[in-house]
mmCIF file of C-alpha atoms and ligand atoms in Angstrom:
data_model
loop_
_atom_site.group_PDB
_atom_site.id
_atom_site.type_symbol
_atom_site.label_atom_id
_atom_site.label_comp_id
_atom_site.label_asym_id
_atom_site.label_seq_id
_atom_site.Cartn_x
_atom_site.Cartn_y
_atom_site.Cartn_z
ATOM 1 C CA MET A 147 30.049 31.858 37.246
ATOM 2 C CA ASN A 148 31.881 29.455 35.264
ATOM 3 C CA ARG A 149 34.679 30.781 33.192
ATOM 4 C CA LYS A 150 33.645 29.127 30.110
ATOM 5 C CA SER A 151 30.373 30.747 30.036
ATOM 6 C CA SER A 152 31.517 34.121 30.552
ATOM 7 C CA TYR A 153 33.571 34.158 27.127
ATOM 8 C CA LEU A 154 31.937 36.082 24.520
ATOM 9 C CA ASN A 155 31.160 34.880 21.008
ATOM 10 C CA ILE A 156 33.148 37.820 18.828
ATOM 11 C CA GLU A 157 33.314 37.628 15.209
ATOM 12 C CA PHE A 158 35.536 40.061 12.944
ATOM 13 C CA LEU A 159 33.188 42.243 10.810
ATOM 14 C CA SER A 160 35.350 44.726 8.970
ATOM 15 C CA ALA A 161 38.906 46.641 9.145
ATOM 16 C CA CYS A 162 38.269 50.338 8.160
ATOM 17 C CA PRO A 163 41.025 52.518 7.277
ATOM 18 C CA GLU A 164 38.298 55.273 6.481
ATOM 19 C CA ALA A 165 35.377 56.347 8.171
ATOM 20 C CA LYS A 166 33.206 55.964 5.135
ATOM 21 C CA LEU A 167 33.849 51.991 5.174
ATOM 22 C CA TYR A 168 32.528 51.669 9.050
ATOM 23 C CA PRO A 169 29.469 49.573 9.121
ATOM 24 C CA GLU A 170 26.282 51.378 9.499
ATOM 25 C CA ASP A 171 25.804 53.353 12.642
ATOM 26 C CA PHE A 172 22.966 51.518 14.440
ATOM 27 C CA GLY A 173 22.699 49.308 17.530
ATOM 28 C CA HIS A 174 25.244 49.862 20.848
ATOM 29 C CA GLU A 175 28.815 49.512 20.609
ATOM 30 C CA VAL A 176 31.787 49.594 22.627
ATOM 31 C CA ALA A 177 35.048 50.948 21.767
ATOM 32 C CA ILE A 178 38.656 49.507 23.018
ATOM 33 C CA CYS A 179 41.315 52.564 23.305
ATOM 34 C CA GLY A 180 44.954 52.702 24.820
ATOM 35 C CA ARG A 181 48.349 53.243 23.928
ATOM 36 C CA SER A 182 49.987 51.168 21.438
ATOM 37 C CA ASN A 183 51.063 47.713 22.597
ATOM 38 C CA SER A 184 48.976 47.884 25.770
ATOM 39 C CA GLY A 185 47.322 44.602 24.614
ATOM 40 C CA LYS A 186 43.981 45.873 22.963
ATOM 41 C CA SER A 187 43.881 43.020 20.683
ATOM 42 C CA SER A 188 45.117 40.665 23.129
ATOM 43 C CA ILE A 189 42.232 41.641 25.370
ATOM 44 C CA ILE A 190 39.563 41.069 22.622
ATOM 45 C CA ASN A 191 41.006 37.675 21.965
ATOM 46 C CA ALA A 192 40.989 37.135 25.698
ATOM 47 C CA LEU A 193 37.321 37.843 25.741
ATOM 48 C CA ALA A 194 36.458 35.292 22.937
ATOM 49 C CA ASN A 195 38.793 32.828 24.190
ATOM 50 C CA SER A 196 40.418 32.864 20.900
ATOM 51 C CA LYS A 197 44.366 33.284 19.888
ATOM 52 C CA LYS A 198 43.797 34.748 16.479
ATOM 53 C CA LEU A 199 40.668 36.810 16.299
ATOM 54 C CA ALA A 200 42.505 40.149 16.591
ATOM 55 C CA LYS A 201 45.996 40.362 15.514
ATOM 56 C CA THR A 202 48.404 40.850 18.215
ATOM 57 C CA SER A 203 52.124 42.278 17.526
ATOM 58 C CA ASN A 204 55.268 42.804 19.371
ATOM 59 C CA THR A 205 55.799 45.771 17.131
ATOM 60 C CA PRO A 206 53.756 48.710 18.529
ATOM 61 C CA GLY A 207 51.806 50.962 16.119
ATOM 62 C CA ARG A 208 50.756 48.447 13.621
ATOM 63 C CA THR A 209 46.924 48.614 13.989
ATOM 64 C CA GLN A 210 45.994 51.493 11.777
ATOM 65 C CA SER A 211 42.640 50.738 10.873
ATOM 66 C CA ILE A 212 39.342 50.886 12.941
ATOM 67 C CA ASN A 213 38.339 47.199 13.467
ATOM 68 C CA PHE A 214 34.858 46.139 14.031
ATOM 69 C CA PHE A 215 33.611 43.056 15.554
ATOM 70 C CA SER A 216 30.179 41.611 16.191
ATOM 71 C CA ILE A 217 29.201 40.317 19.981
ATOM 72 C CA ASN A 218 27.201 37.133 20.370
ATOM 73 C CA ASN A 219 26.198 36.862 16.684
ATOM 74 C CA ASP A 220 24.191 39.882 16.863
ATOM 75 C CA THR A 221 25.518 42.864 14.615
ATOM 76 C CA ASN A 222 23.490 45.415 16.755
ATOM 77 C CA TYR A 223 26.188 44.542 19.391
ATOM 78 C CA LYS A 224 29.687 45.611 18.188
ATOM 79 C CA LEU A 225 33.031 45.899 19.656
ATOM 80 C CA VAL A 226 35.649 48.400 18.189
ATOM 81 C CA ASP A 227 39.469 48.337 18.273
ATOM 82 C CA LEU A 228 40.787 51.745 17.864
ATOM 83 C CA PRO A 229 44.122 52.513 16.683
ATOM 84 C CA GLY A 230 46.572 52.681 19.522
ATOM 85 C CA TYR A 231 48.087 56.178 20.172
ATOM 86 C CA GLY A 232 51.340 57.388 22.012
ATOM 87 C CA TYR A 233 53.553 55.290 20.113
ATOM 88 C CA ALA A 234 57.085 57.063 20.600
ATOM 89 C CA LYS A 235 58.667 56.160 17.336
ATOM 90 C CA ALA A 236 55.818 57.068 15.126
ATOM 91 C CA SER A 237 56.257 60.030 12.953
ATOM 92 C CA LYS A 238 54.313 63.245 13.651
ATOM 93 C CA LYS A 239 52.284 62.629 10.623
ATOM 94 C CA MET A 240 51.181 59.090 11.864
ATOM 95 C CA GLN A 241 50.259 60.455 15.486
ATOM 96 C CA LYS A 242 48.272 63.372 13.712
ATOM 97 C CA ASP A 243 46.362 60.593 11.505
ATOM 98 C CA TRP A 244 45.674 58.341 14.486
ATOM 99 C CA GLY A 245 44.426 61.352 16.491
ATOM 100 C CA ARG A 246 42.183 62.276 13.663
ATOM 101 C CA GLN A 247 41.025 58.680 13.355
ATOM 102 C CA ILE A 248 40.020 58.106 16.651
ATOM 103 C CA THR A 249 38.372 61.775 17.091
ATOM 104 C CA GLY A 250 36.625 60.998 14.000
ATOM 105 C CA TYR A 251 35.283 57.946 15.141
ATOM 106 C CA MET A 252 34.370 59.173 18.465
ATOM 107 C CA ASN A 253 32.678 62.192 17.297
ATOM 108 C CA SER A 254 30.443 60.533 14.546
ATOM 109 C CA ARG A 255 29.163 57.163 16.163
ATOM 110 C CA ASP A 256 25.741 57.529 17.660
ATOM 111 C CA SER A 257 25.822 53.993 18.553
ATOM 112 C CA LEU A 258 29.158 54.167 20.898
ATOM 113 C CA ARG A 259 27.718 53.452 24.288
ATOM 114 C CA ALA A 260 31.229 53.015 26.364
ATOM 115 C CA ILE A 261 34.898 53.276 26.220
ATOM 116 C CA ILE A 262 37.140 50.703 27.506
ATOM 117 C CA LEU A 263 40.552 52.386 28.142
ATOM 118 C CA ILE A 264 43.795 50.006 28.310
ATOM 119 C CA MET A 265 46.665 50.604 30.240
ATOM 120 C CA ASP A 266 49.802 48.533 30.838
ATOM 121 C CA ILE A 267 49.766 48.203 34.443
ATOM 122 C CA ARG A 268 53.456 49.009 34.546
ATOM 123 C CA HIS A 269 53.281 52.047 32.992
ATOM 124 C CA PRO A 270 49.957 53.670 33.809
ATOM 125 C CA PHE A 271 48.655 57.368 33.634
ATOM 126 C CA GLN A 272 51.270 58.367 30.862
ATOM 127 C CA LYS A 273 50.893 61.692 29.329
ATOM 128 C CA THR A 274 48.925 60.700 26.334
ATOM 129 C CA ASP A 275 46.349 58.486 28.799
ATOM 130 C CA LEU A 276 45.617 61.644 30.513
ATOM 131 C CA ASP A 277 45.111 63.610 27.379
ATOM 132 C CA PHE A 278 42.884 60.918 26.192
ATOM 133 C CA LEU A 279 40.801 60.736 29.553
ATOM 134 C CA ALA A 280 40.411 64.383 29.534
ATOM 135 C CA TRP A 281 39.106 64.403 26.267
ATOM 136 C CA CYS A 282 36.779 61.431 27.101
ATOM 137 C CA ARG A 283 34.980 63.477 29.741
ATOM 138 C CA GLN A 284 33.089 65.457 27.149
ATOM 139 C CA TYR A 285 31.225 62.546 25.586
ATOM 140 C CA GLU A 286 29.450 61.600 28.945
ATOM 141 C CA LEU A 287 30.008 58.066 28.292
ATOM 142 C CA PRO A 288 31.079 55.223 30.988
ATOM 143 C CA VAL A 289 34.970 55.022 30.643
ATOM 144 C CA GLN A 290 36.170 51.730 31.952
ATOM 145 C CA LEU A 291 39.901 51.399 32.954
ATOM 146 C CA LEU A 292 41.453 48.031 32.551
ATOM 147 C CA LEU A 293 45.150 47.869 34.263
ATOM 148 C CA ASN A 294 46.392 44.899 31.603
ATOM 149 C CA LYS A 295 49.329 42.754 31.909
ATOM 150 C CA ALA A 296 48.426 42.243 35.818
ATOM 151 C CA ASP A 297 50.377 39.037 35.407
ATOM 152 C CA LYS A 298 53.732 40.988 35.185
ATOM 153 C CA LEU A 299 53.346 42.180 38.898
ATOM 154 C CA SER A 300 52.858 40.407 42.015
ATOM 155 C CA ARG A 301 49.433 40.453 43.504
ATOM 156 C CA SER A 302 50.155 43.128 46.060
ATOM 157 C CA LYS A 303 51.889 45.356 43.552
ATOM 158 C CA GLY A 304 49.150 45.015 41.413
ATOM 159 C CA LEU A 305 46.882 45.904 44.144
ATOM 160 C CA ASN A 306 48.753 48.997 44.960
ATOM 161 C CA VAL A 307 48.323 50.274 41.280
ATOM 162 C CA LEU A 308 44.810 49.254 41.509
ATOM 163 C CA TYR A 309 44.298 51.728 44.446
ATOM 164 C CA ALA A 310 46.507 54.372 43.045
ATOM 165 C CA SER A 311 44.510 54.268 39.877
ATOM 166 C CA LYS A 312 41.287 54.592 41.837
ATOM 167 C CA LYS A 313 42.708 57.814 43.335
ATOM 168 C CA GLU A 314 43.630 59.043 40.044
ATOM 169 C CA LEU A 315 40.064 58.642 38.396
ATOM 170 C CA SER A 316 38.282 59.790 41.400
ATOM 171 C CA ASP A 317 40.330 63.237 41.099
ATOM 172 C CA LEU A 318 39.301 63.216 37.442
ATOM 173 C CA GLU A 319 35.753 62.581 38.553
ATOM 174 C CA MET A 320 35.562 59.296 36.747
ATOM 175 C CA LEU A 321 33.773 56.950 38.766
ATOM 176 C CA ASN A 322 34.008 53.388 37.134
ATOM 177 C CA GLU A 323 36.423 51.309 39.349
ATOM 178 C CA PRO A 324 39.474 50.197 37.474
ATOM 179 C CA LEU A 325 39.919 46.695 36.821
ATOM 180 C CA LEU A 326 43.134 44.463 36.891
ATOM 181 C CA PHE A 327 43.276 42.345 34.065
ATOM 182 C CA SER A 328 45.362 40.037 32.205
ATOM 183 C CA ALA A 329 44.695 38.941 28.570
ATOM 184 C CA ARG A 330 47.398 36.253 29.146
ATOM 185 C CA THR A 331 45.939 34.619 31.982
ATOM 186 C CA HIS A 332 42.248 35.719 31.478
ATOM 187 C CA ASP A 333 42.204 37.418 34.994
ATOM 188 C CA GLY A 334 39.134 39.998 34.741
ATOM 189 C CA VAL A 335 37.451 38.322 31.714
ATOM 190 C CA ASP A 336 34.250 37.526 33.477
ATOM 191 C CA GLN A 337 33.924 40.964 34.800
ATOM 192 C CA LEU A 338 34.738 42.497 31.571
ATOM 193 C CA SER A 339 32.188 40.616 29.595
ATOM 194 C CA LYS A 340 29.591 41.264 32.045
ATOM 195 C CA TYR A 341 30.086 45.002 31.466
ATOM 196 C CA ILE A 342 30.098 44.739 27.832
ATOM 197 C CA LEU A 343 26.876 42.985 27.947
ATOM 198 C CA SER A 344 25.411 45.372 30.171
ATOM 199 C CA TRP A 345 26.561 48.435 27.917
ATOM 200 C CA VAL A 346 25.214 46.847 24.627
ATOM 201 C CA GLU A 347 22.093 45.683 25.850
ATOM 202 C CA SER A 348 21.051 48.704 27.628
ATOM 203 C CA THR A 349 18.748 51.108 25.716
HETATM 204 N N1 LIG B 279 52.269 39.203 30.027
HETATM 205 C C1 LIG B 279 51.279 39.704 29.195
HETATM 206 N N2 LIG B 279 51.458 40.128 28.078
HETATM 207 C C2 LIG B 279 50.411 40.577 27.290
HETATM 208 C C3 LIG B 279 49.307 40.867 27.860
HETATM 209 N N3 LIG B 279 48.477 41.517 26.724
HETATM 210 C C4 LIG B 279 49.012 41.785 25.735
HETATM 211 N N4 LIG B 279 50.239 41.154 25.956
HETATM 212 C C5 LIG B 279 51.643 41.320 24.927
HETATM 213 O O1 LIG B 279 51.677 42.567 24.686
HETATM 214 C C6 LIG B 279 52.000 42.926 23.339
HETATM 215 C C7 LIG B 279 50.993 43.801 22.687
HETATM 216 O O2 LIG B 279 49.887 43.309 22.498
HETATM 217 P P1 LIG B 279 48.743 43.535 21.542
HETATM 218 O O3 LIG B 279 47.410 42.880 22.011
HETATM 219 O O4 LIG B 279 49.305 43.229 20.170
HETATM 220 O O5 LIG B 279 48.569 45.214 21.845
HETATM 221 P P2 LIG B 279 47.606 46.547 21.150
HETATM 222 O O6 LIG B 279 49.045 47.224 20.229
HETATM 223 O O7 LIG B 279 47.356 47.157 22.066
HETATM 224 O O8 LIG B 279 46.718 45.702 20.242
HETATM 225 C C8 LIG B 279 52.193 41.284 22.898
HETATM 226 O O9 LIG B 279 53.251 40.809 22.584
HETATM 227 C C9 LIG B 279 51.128 40.522 23.719
HETATM 228 O O10 LIG B 279 51.446 39.580 23.751
HETATM 229 C C10 LIG B 279 48.896 40.548 29.129
HETATM 230 O O11 LIG B 279 47.824 40.384 29.770
HETATM 231 N N5 LIG B 279 50.180 39.894 29.799
HETATM 232 MG MG1 LIG B 280 46.223 45.966 18.365
#
């Protein structure tokens, strides 16, 4: 596939610090989760081939609202940027607020169709990731793992992490194949765009 044709048209809809501000719960949406600084916002930008759609940051723990985006000009299809978990320097209260926000969102959204879980390929499967994965299982939703920042490792080291991650996921009985990804080089964008469209377009 021609790379250009695989970018999604993504537009910002709203930033919601509270559940009552969420857009109406209809249609189909896919949520992006992961540790703070794993590259969630950068991945949304990569999917749209944009530099500034979602704010990226060198300071972890900035995104504290849940951000909704429309996909391909259809507000039935949404992408949702969840606040990052596991930022070591966050206060207990902040961590609790994040936890509450993410669980509140996931427990309440009928339109949620799939979760994209982002890990920094250099630090995969941290305790908070494992907690989150274990907790995701109750939803019976596809969980797609992206090993992001693959540009930071050699190809062979990246593949080693990919194979180890496959094993780790199959031990958890999670069957979606992990994907090597780089928000910087756009490696993996074609595949992820296809997955997202298949999840939101399924009924
Ligand atoms: N080298 C590299 N850096 C990345 C990649 N994705 C994100 N980053 C950097 O990682 C930092 C955190 O990214 P951000 O998207 O804000 O993470 P978020 O907190 O999960 O939304 C920023 O400095 C990004 O430029 C990637 O694929 N490769
Ligand atoms: Mg972010």
